[in-house]
Short mmCIF file of C-alpha atoms and ligand atoms in Angstrom, two decimals:
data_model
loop_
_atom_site.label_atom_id
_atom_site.label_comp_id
_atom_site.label_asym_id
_atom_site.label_seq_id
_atom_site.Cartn_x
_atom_site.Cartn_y
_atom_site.Cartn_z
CA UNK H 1 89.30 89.20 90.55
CA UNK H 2 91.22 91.00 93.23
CA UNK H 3 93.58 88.89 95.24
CA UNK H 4 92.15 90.50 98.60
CA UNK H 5 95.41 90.13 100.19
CA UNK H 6 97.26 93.15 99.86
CA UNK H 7 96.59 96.25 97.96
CA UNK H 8 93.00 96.18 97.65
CA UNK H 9 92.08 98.53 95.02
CA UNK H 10 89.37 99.79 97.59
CA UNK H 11 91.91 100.84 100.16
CA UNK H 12 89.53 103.75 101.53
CA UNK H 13 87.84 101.44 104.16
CA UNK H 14 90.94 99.77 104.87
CA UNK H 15 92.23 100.06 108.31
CA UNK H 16 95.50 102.08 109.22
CA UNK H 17 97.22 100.96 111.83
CA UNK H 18 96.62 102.57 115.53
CA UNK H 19 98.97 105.18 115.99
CA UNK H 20 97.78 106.58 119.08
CA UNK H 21 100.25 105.01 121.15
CA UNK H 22 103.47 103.56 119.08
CA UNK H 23 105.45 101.64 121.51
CA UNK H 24 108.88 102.99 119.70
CA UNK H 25 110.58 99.36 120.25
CA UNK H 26 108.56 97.84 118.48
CA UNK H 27 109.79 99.28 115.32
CA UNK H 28 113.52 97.98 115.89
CA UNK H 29 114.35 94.87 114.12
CA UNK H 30 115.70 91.81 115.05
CA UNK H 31 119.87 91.47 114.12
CA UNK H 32 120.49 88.13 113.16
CA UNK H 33 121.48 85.90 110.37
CA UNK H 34 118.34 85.82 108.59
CA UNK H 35 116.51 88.97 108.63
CA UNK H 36 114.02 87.62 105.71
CA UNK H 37 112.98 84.94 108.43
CA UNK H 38 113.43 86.67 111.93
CA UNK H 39 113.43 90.91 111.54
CA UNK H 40 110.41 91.14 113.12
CA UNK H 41 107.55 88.77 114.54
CA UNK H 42 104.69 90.14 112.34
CA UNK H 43 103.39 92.57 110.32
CA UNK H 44 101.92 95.34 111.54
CA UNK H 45 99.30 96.45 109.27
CA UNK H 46 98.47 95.74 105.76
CA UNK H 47 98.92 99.00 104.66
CA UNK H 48 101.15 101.51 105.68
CA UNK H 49 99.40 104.72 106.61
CA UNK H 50 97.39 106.99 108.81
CA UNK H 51 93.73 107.84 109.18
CA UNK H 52 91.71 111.03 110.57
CA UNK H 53 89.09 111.21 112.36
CA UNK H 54 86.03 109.41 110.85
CA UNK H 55 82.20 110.67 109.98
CA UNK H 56 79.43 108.29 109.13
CA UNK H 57 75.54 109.80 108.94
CA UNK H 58 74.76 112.90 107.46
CA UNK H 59 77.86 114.65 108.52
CA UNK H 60 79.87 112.43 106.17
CA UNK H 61 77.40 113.07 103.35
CA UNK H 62 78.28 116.79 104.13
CA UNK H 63 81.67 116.82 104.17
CA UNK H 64 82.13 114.71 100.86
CA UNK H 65 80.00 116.97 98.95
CA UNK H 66 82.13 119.85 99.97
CA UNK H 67 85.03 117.75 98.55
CA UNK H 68 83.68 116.97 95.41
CA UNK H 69 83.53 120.69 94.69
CA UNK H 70 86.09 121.90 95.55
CA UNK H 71 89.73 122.34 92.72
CA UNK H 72 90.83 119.45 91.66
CA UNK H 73 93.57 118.13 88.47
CA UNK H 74 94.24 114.69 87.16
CA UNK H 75 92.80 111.97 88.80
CA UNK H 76 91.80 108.33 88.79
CA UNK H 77 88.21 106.93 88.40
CA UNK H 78 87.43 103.60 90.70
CA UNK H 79 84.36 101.40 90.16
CA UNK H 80 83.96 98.63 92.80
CA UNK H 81 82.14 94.78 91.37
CA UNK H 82 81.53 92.95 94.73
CA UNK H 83 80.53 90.04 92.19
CA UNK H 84 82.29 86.35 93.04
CA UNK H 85 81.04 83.36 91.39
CA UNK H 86 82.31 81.47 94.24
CA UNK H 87 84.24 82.35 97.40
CA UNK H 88 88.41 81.83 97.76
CA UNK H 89 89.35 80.56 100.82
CA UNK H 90 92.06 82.89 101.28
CA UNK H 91 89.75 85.64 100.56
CA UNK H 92 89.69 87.85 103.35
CA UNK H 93 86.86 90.47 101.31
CA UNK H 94 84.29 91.29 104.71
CA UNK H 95 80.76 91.26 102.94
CA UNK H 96 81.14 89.36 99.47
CA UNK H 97 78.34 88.01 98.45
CA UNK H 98 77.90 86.41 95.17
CA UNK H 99 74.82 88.85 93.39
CA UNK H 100 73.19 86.05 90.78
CA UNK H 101 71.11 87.87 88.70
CA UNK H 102 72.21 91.61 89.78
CA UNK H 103 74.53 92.45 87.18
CA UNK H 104 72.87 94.54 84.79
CA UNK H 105 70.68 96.59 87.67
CA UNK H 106 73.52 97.02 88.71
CA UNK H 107 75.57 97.90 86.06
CA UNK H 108 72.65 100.38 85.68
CA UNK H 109 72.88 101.94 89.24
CA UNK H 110 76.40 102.42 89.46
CA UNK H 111 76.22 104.26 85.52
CA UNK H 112 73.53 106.37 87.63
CA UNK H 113 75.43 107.15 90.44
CA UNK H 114 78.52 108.53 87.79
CA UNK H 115 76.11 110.39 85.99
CA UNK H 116 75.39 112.13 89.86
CA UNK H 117 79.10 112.49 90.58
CA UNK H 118 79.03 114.61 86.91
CA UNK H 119 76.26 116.84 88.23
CA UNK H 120 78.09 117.28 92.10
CA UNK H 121 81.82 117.62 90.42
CA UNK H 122 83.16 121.10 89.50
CA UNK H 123 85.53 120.45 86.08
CA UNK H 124 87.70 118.13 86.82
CA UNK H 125 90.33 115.45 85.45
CA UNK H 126 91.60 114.20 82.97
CA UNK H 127 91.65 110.97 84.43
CA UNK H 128 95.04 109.40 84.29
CA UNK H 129 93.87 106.01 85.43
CA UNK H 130 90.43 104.17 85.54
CA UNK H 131 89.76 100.77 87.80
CA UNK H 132 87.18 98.66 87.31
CA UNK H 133 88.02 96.17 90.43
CA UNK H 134 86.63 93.63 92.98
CA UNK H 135 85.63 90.87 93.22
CA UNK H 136 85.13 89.96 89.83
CA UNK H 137 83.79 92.42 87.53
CA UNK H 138 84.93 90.42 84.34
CA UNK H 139 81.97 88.07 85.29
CA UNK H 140 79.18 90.87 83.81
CA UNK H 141 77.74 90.81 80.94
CA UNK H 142 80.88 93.27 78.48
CA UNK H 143 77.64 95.18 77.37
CA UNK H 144 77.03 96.13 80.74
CA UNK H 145 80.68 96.78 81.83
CA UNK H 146 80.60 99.04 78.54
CA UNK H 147 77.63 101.07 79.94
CA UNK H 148 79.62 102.49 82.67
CA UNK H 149 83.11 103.34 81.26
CA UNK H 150 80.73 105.06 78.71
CA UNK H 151 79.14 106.96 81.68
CA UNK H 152 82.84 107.33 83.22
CA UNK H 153 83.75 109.15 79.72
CA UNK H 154 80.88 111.45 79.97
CA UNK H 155 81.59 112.58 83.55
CA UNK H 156 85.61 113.11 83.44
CA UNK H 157 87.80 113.49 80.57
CA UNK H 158 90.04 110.90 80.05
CA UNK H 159 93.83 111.43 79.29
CA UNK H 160 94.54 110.07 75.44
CA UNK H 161 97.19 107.36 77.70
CA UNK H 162 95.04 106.64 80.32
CA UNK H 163 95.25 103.36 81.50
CA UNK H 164 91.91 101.51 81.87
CA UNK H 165 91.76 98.45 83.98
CA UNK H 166 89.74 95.59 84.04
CA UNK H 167 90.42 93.13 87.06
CA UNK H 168 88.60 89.58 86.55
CA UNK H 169 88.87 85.68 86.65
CA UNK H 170 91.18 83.91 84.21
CA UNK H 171 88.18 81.56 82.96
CA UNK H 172 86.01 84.56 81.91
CA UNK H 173 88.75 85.85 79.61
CA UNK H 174 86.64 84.09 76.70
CA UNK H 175 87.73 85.24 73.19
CA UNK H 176 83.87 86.22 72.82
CA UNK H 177 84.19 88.15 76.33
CA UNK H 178 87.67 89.88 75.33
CA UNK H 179 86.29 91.07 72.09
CA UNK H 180 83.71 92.71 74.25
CA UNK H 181 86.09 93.99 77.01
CA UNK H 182 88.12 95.18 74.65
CA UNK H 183 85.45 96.95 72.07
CA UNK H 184 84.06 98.52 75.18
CA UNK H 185 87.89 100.88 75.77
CA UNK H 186 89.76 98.22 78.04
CA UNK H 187 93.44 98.57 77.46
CA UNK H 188 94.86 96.57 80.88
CA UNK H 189 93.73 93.70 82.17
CA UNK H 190 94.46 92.33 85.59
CA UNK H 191 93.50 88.50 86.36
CA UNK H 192 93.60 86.40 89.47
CA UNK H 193 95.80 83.36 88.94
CA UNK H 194 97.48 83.00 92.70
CA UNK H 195 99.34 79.93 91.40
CA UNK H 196 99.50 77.63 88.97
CA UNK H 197 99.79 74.26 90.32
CA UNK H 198 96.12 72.58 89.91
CA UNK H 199 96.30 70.94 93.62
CA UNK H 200 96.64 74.68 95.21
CA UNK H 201 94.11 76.27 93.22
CA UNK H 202 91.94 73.16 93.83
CA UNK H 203 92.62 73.70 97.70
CA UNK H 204 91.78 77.37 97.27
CA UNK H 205 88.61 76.81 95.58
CA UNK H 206 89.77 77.64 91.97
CA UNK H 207 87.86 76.54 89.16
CA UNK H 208 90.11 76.10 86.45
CA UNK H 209 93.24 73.25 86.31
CA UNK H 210 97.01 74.95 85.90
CA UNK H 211 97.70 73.77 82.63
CA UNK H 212 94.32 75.34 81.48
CA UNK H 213 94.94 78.86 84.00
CA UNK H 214 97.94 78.79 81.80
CA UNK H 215 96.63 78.65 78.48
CA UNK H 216 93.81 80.77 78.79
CA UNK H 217 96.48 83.28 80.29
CA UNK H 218 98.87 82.82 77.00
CA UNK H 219 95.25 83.33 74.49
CA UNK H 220 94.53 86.95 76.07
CA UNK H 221 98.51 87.72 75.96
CA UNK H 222 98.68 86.96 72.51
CA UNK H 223 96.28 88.75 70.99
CA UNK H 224 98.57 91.32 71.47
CA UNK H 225 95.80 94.19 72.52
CA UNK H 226 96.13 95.38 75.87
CA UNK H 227 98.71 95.38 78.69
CA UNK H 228 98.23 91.45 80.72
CA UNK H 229 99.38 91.39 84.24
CA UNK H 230 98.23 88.88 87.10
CA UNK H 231 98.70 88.10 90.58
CA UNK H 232 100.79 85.11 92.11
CA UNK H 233 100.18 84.68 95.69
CA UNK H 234 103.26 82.94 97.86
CA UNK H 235 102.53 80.91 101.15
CA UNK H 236 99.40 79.18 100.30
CA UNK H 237 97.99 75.63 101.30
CA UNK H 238 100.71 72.97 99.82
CA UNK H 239 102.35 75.79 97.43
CA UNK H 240 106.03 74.45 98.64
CA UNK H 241 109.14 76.66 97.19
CA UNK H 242 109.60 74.77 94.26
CA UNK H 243 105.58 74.95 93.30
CA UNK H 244 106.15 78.69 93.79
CA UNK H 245 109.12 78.39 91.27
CA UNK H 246 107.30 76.44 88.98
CA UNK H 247 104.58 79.42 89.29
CA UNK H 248 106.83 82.03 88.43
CA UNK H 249 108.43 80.29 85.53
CA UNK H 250 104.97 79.41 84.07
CA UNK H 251 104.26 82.57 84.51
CA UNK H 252 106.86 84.59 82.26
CA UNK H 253 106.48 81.94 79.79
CA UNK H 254 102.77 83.15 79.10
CA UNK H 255 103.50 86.30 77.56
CA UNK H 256 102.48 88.65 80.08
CA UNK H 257 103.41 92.43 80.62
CA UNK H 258 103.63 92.11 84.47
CA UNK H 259 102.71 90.97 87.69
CA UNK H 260 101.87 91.35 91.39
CA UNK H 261 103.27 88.75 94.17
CA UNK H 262 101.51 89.40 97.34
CA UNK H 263 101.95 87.11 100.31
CA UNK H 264 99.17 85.38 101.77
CA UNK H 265 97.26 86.73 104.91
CA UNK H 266 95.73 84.43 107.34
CA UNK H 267 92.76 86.39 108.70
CA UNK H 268 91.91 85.24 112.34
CA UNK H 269 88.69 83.46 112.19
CA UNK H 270 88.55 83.38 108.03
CA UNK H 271 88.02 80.41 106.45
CA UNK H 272 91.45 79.71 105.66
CA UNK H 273 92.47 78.80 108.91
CA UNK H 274 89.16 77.16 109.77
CA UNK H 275 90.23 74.75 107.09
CA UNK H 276 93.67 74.27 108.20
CA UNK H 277 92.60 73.73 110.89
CA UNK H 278 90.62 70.97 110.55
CA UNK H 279 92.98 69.44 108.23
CA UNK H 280 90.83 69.90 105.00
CA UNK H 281 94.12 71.82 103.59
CA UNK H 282 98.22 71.76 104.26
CA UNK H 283 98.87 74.45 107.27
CA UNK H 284 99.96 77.67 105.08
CA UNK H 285 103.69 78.84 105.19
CA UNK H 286 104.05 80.88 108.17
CA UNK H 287 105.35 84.19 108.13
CA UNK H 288 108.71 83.18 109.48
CA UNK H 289 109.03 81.23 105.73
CA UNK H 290 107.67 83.62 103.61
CA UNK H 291 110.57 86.21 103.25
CA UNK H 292 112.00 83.18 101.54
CA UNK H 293 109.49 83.29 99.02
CA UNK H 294 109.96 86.89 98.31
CA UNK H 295 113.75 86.85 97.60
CA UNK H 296 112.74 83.77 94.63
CA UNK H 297 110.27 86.14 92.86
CA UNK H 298 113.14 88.65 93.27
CA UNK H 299 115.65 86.83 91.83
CA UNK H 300 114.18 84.82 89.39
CA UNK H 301 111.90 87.43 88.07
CA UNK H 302 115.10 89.84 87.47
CA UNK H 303 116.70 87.08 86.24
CA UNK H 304 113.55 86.96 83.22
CA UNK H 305 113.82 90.61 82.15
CA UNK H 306 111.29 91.94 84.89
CA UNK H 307 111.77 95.39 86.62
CA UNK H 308 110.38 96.36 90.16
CA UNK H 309 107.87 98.96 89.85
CA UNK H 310 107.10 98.55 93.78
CA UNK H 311 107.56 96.33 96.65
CA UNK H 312 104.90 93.64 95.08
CA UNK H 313 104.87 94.72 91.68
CA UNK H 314 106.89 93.86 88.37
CA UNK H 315 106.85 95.00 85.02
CA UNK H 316 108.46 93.42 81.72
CA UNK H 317 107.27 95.22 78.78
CA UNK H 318 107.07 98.98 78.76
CA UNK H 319 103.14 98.42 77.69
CA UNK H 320 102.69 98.03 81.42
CA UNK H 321 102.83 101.22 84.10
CA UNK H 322 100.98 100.20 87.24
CA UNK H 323 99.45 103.86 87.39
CA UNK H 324 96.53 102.19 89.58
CA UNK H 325 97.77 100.79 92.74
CA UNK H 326 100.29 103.80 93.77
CA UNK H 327 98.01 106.66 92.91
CA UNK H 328 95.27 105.03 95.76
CA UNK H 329 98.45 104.45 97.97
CA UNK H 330 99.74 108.19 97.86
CA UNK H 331 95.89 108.95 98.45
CA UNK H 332 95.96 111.14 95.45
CA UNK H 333 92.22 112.23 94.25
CA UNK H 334 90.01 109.45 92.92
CA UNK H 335 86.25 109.27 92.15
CA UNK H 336 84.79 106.08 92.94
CA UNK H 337 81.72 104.30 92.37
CA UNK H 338 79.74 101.16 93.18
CA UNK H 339 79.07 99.08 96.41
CA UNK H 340 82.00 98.85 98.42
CA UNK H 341 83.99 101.69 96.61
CA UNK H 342 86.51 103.29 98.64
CA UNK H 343 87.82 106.86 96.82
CA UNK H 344 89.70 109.75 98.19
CA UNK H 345 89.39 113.54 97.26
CA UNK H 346 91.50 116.51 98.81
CA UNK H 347 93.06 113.61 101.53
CA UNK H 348 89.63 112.42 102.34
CA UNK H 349 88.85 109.16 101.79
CA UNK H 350 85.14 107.90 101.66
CA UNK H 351 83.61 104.36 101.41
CA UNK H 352 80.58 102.60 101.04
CA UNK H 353 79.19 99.48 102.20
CA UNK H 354 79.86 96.34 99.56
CA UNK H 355 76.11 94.42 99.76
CA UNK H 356 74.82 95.13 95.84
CA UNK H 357 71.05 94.42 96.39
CA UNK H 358 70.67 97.81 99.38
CA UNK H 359 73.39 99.99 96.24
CA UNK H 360 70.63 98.91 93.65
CA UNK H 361 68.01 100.02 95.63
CA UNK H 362 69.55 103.30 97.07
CA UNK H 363 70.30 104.06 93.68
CA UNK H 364 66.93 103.61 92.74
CA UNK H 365 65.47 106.18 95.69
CA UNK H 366 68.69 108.64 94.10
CA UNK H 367 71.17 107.94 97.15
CA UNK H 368 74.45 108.01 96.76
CA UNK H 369 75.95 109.28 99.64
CA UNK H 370 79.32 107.25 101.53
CA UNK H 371 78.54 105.29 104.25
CA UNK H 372 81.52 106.80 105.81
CA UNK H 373 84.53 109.46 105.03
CA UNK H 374 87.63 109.56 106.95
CA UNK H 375 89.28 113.26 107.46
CA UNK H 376 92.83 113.27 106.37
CA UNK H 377 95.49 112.68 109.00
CA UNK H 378 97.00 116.18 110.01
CA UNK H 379 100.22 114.89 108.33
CA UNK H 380 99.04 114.02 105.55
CA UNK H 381 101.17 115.15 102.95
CA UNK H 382 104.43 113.85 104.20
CA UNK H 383 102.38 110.47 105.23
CA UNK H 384 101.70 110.58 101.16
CA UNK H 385 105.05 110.89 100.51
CA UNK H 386 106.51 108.75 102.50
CA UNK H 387 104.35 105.87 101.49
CA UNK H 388 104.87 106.28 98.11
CA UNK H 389 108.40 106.62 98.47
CA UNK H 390 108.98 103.82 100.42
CA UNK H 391 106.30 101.68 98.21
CA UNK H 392 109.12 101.85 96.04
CA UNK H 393 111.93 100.73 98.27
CA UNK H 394 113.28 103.57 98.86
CA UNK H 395 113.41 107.23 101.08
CA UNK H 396 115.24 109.99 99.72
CA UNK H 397 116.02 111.67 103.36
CA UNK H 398 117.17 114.57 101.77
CA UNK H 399 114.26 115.59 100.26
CA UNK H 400 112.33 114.47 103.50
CA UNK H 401 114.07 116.64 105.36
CA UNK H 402 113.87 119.80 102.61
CA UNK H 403 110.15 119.53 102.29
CA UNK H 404 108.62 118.74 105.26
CA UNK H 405 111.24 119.74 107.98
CA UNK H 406 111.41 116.60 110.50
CA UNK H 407 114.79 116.99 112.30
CA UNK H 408 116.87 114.10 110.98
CA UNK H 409 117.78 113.07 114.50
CA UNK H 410 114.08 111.86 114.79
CA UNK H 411 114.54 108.67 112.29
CA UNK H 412 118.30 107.93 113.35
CA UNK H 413 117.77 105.28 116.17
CA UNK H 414 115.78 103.69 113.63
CA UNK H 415 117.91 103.90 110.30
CA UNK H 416 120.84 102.60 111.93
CA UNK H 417 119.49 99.20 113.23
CA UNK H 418 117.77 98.40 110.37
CA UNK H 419 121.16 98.98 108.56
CA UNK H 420 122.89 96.49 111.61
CA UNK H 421 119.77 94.17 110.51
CA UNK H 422 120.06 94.24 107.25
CA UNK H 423 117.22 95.80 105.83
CA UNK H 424 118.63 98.74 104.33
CA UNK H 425 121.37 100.46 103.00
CA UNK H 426 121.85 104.56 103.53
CA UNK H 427 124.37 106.67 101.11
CA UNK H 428 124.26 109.85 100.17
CA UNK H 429 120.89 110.40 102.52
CA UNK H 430 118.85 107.94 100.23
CA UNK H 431 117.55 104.85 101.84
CA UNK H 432 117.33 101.98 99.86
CA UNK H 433 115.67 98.97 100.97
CA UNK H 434 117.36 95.56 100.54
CA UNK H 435 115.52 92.43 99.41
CA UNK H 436 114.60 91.79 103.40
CA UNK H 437 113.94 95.26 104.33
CA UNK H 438 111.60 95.14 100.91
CA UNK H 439 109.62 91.84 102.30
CA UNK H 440 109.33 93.42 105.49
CA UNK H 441 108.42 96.98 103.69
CA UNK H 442 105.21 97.54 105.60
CA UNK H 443 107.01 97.71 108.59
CA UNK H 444 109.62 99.79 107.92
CA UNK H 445 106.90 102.09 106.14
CA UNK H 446 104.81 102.33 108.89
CA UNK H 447 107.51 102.61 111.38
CA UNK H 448 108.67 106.17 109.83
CA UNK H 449 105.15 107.25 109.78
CA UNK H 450 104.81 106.45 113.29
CA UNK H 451 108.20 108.03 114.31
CA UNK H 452 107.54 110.87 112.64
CA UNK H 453 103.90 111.46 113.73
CA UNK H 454 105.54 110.76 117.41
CA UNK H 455 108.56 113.52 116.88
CA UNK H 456 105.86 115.89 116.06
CA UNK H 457 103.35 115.75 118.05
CA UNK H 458 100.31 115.04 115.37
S1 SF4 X 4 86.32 85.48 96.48
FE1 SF4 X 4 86.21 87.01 94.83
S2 SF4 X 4 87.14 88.88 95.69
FE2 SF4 X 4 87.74 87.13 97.00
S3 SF4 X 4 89.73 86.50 96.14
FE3 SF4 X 4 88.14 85.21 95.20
S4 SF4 X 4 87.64 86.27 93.29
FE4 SF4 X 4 88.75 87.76 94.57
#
């Protein structure tokens, strides 16, 4: 299961913020005593970045052909499951619908439309990482999940360490279904928990209790076979500071190699608020509260042996790398397959719609084309860098400066009063976020993006 929060493995058809007219002020934070609370009033985008212009029709068909030939090294393979037993209320996933039934058709048309990618590609690869994500792809059938890393193998080499992902639900990590997952070439395995208390995951529409989330989670970590990691989710429904401690104690004690903690998003008009609403669940912690939340997984995480890999992510064991999530972020080339699949390929990133019934049946009449491809932004290398950088916590001006040439003067106003806010530190030209600046790390990501896109002119 993805968390649908923040990153989506299918970040293609995510929106980028509107750059077209950055009001510059709104980048400068807030100075006061609590910068986790107060630096700014919102988020401004889910993911930091910058789109070109965008072709649907024939014209995008066109133009991500003519990518798919052209040079291209390592890369990562992406294979989208739009497949939800139920629906989470935090989910905000446009155009899930649970496909009873589908699963091996479909597991059929999407090995189909890989075996098409292998006829269109020049040589390519090895691929370095390979996603199966979703919704909940662990819910198929492992026979049919094995069809299609099979046909992924025949159409890219795979790198001897490549790390091969499975993203799923905690109750279908069976030890019947993990033999399978695991016979089939699954070495990672990444599982929706969000929390473990049993009255927020009954709120959110979970099906399992927390004691048994918890147990099932400690089975697949002990077998010992593949890298574990899972999601935690802070701000939901009732999940109160110490529930969220309780979470992320619960969680190290499982065993697992690492995990994300992604804040919750309230999507206008979702179900989420609908429900809070009309008082079926607790109002969710607003954003004002959930910096707090951040700086516990922070501390208590470091304080359990767990490194930051990126702003959201953690690692314990060296088993886990988290090649996934900042190869899609730097846009770096990646095939991807499936209804809903968002890849990119030379900056270009293309995406198709997520119903699975019309995939099936365009598959069927041999179409595979994206619904839609967006042209990379004219800046689109030092956007790359950037955002990976900063996904990090970090900017190494220096090297900002030395490879792509923005004057320094352009970033100052903003570097210095988000060192007055406390957000980051500066020596030696290297930015380093602190814990605030690193809850608020959208922001500040965007913000340089936006700065710099202003300064020159693009
Ligand atoms: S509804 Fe499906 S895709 Fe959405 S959060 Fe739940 S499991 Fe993930």
């Amino acid at each position: 299961m993805s968390d649908n929060q923040t990153p989506s493995p299918s970040m293609a058809g995510m929106p980028f913020a509107d750059v077209s007219d950055p009001d510059p002020d709104r980048n400068l934070a807030r100075v006061g005593p609590d910068p986790l609370a107060d630096a700014f009033l919102e988020k401004f985008t889910i993911h930091a970045g910058q789109a070109g212009p965008m072709l649907s029709g024939t014209e995008a068909g066109e133009a991500y052909r003519a990518r798919l030939v052209s040079p291209g090294g390592p890369l990562a393979f992406y294979v989208h499951f739009p497949f939800c037993k139920g629906r989470c209320l935090f989910c905000g996933f446009a155009g899930k619908s649970p496909a009873g039934g589908l699963g091996e058709s479909y597991c059929r048309a999407v090995a189909s439309e890989i075996e098409h990618l292998a006829r269109a590609t020049g040589p390519r690869g090895p691929a370095r990482t390979v996603y199966f994500g979703g919704g909940t792809p662990s819910s198929l059938d492992p026979a049919d999940l094995s069809r299609v890393l099979s046909a992924v193998r025949s159409c890219v080499p795979l790198a001897n360490d490549c790390e091969i992902t499975l993203e799923g639900a905690v109750h279908d990590f069976t030890p019947a279904s993990m033999d399978g997952f695991l016979k089939a070439g699954f070495n990672r395995f990444s599982i929706g928990i969000q929390s473990f208390d049993t009255a927020v995951r009954r709120g959110m529409g979970r099906v399992l209790s927390g004691d048994e989330a918890a147990a099932r989670l400690s089975e697949v970590c002990s077998l010992d076979m593949a890298a574990v990691v899972i999601d935690l989710i802070y701000g939901l429904p009732g999940q109160t500071p110490e529930v969220f401690s309780r979470d992320l104690e619960v969680a190290a004690e499982t065993g697992l190699d690492g995990l994300d903690t992604y804040q919750l998003n309230v999507f206008p008009g979702g179900e989420l608020e609908s429900a809070a609403k009309e008082g079926k669940v607790p109002p969710p912690v607003p954003l004002s509260g959930q910096g707090r939340y951040y700086a516990l997984a922070w501390e208590r995480l470091g304080r359990k042996g767990f490194r930051s890999l990126s702003l959201s992510h953690y690692a314990r064991s060296s088993r886990e790398r988290n090649i996934y999530n900042p190869w899609a972020k730097r846009r770096r080339d990646c095939l991807a397959a499936g209804a809903g699949a968002g890849g990119f390929l030379a900056g270009w990133a293309s995406y198709r719609r997520p119903d699975p019934k019309s995939y099936v049946d365009a598959a069927a009449r041999g179409e595979f084309a994206p619904d839609f491809v967006t042209a990379p932004p004219s800046s689109g290398a030092i956007i790359s860098f950037i955002v990976g950088e900063m996904e990090e916590g970090r900017l190494d001006l220096r090297e900002l400066v030395s490879r792509f040439g923005p004057s320094p003067d352009a970033l100052a106003r903003l570097l210095d009063n988000w060192v007055e806010a406390g957000l980051a530190e500066i020596r030696d030209e290297l930015l380093t976020m602190t814990v605030a600046g690193r809850f608020w790390g959208v922001n500040l990501t965007q913000a340089v993006v936006e700065t710099l896109a202003a300064a020159s002119g693009s």
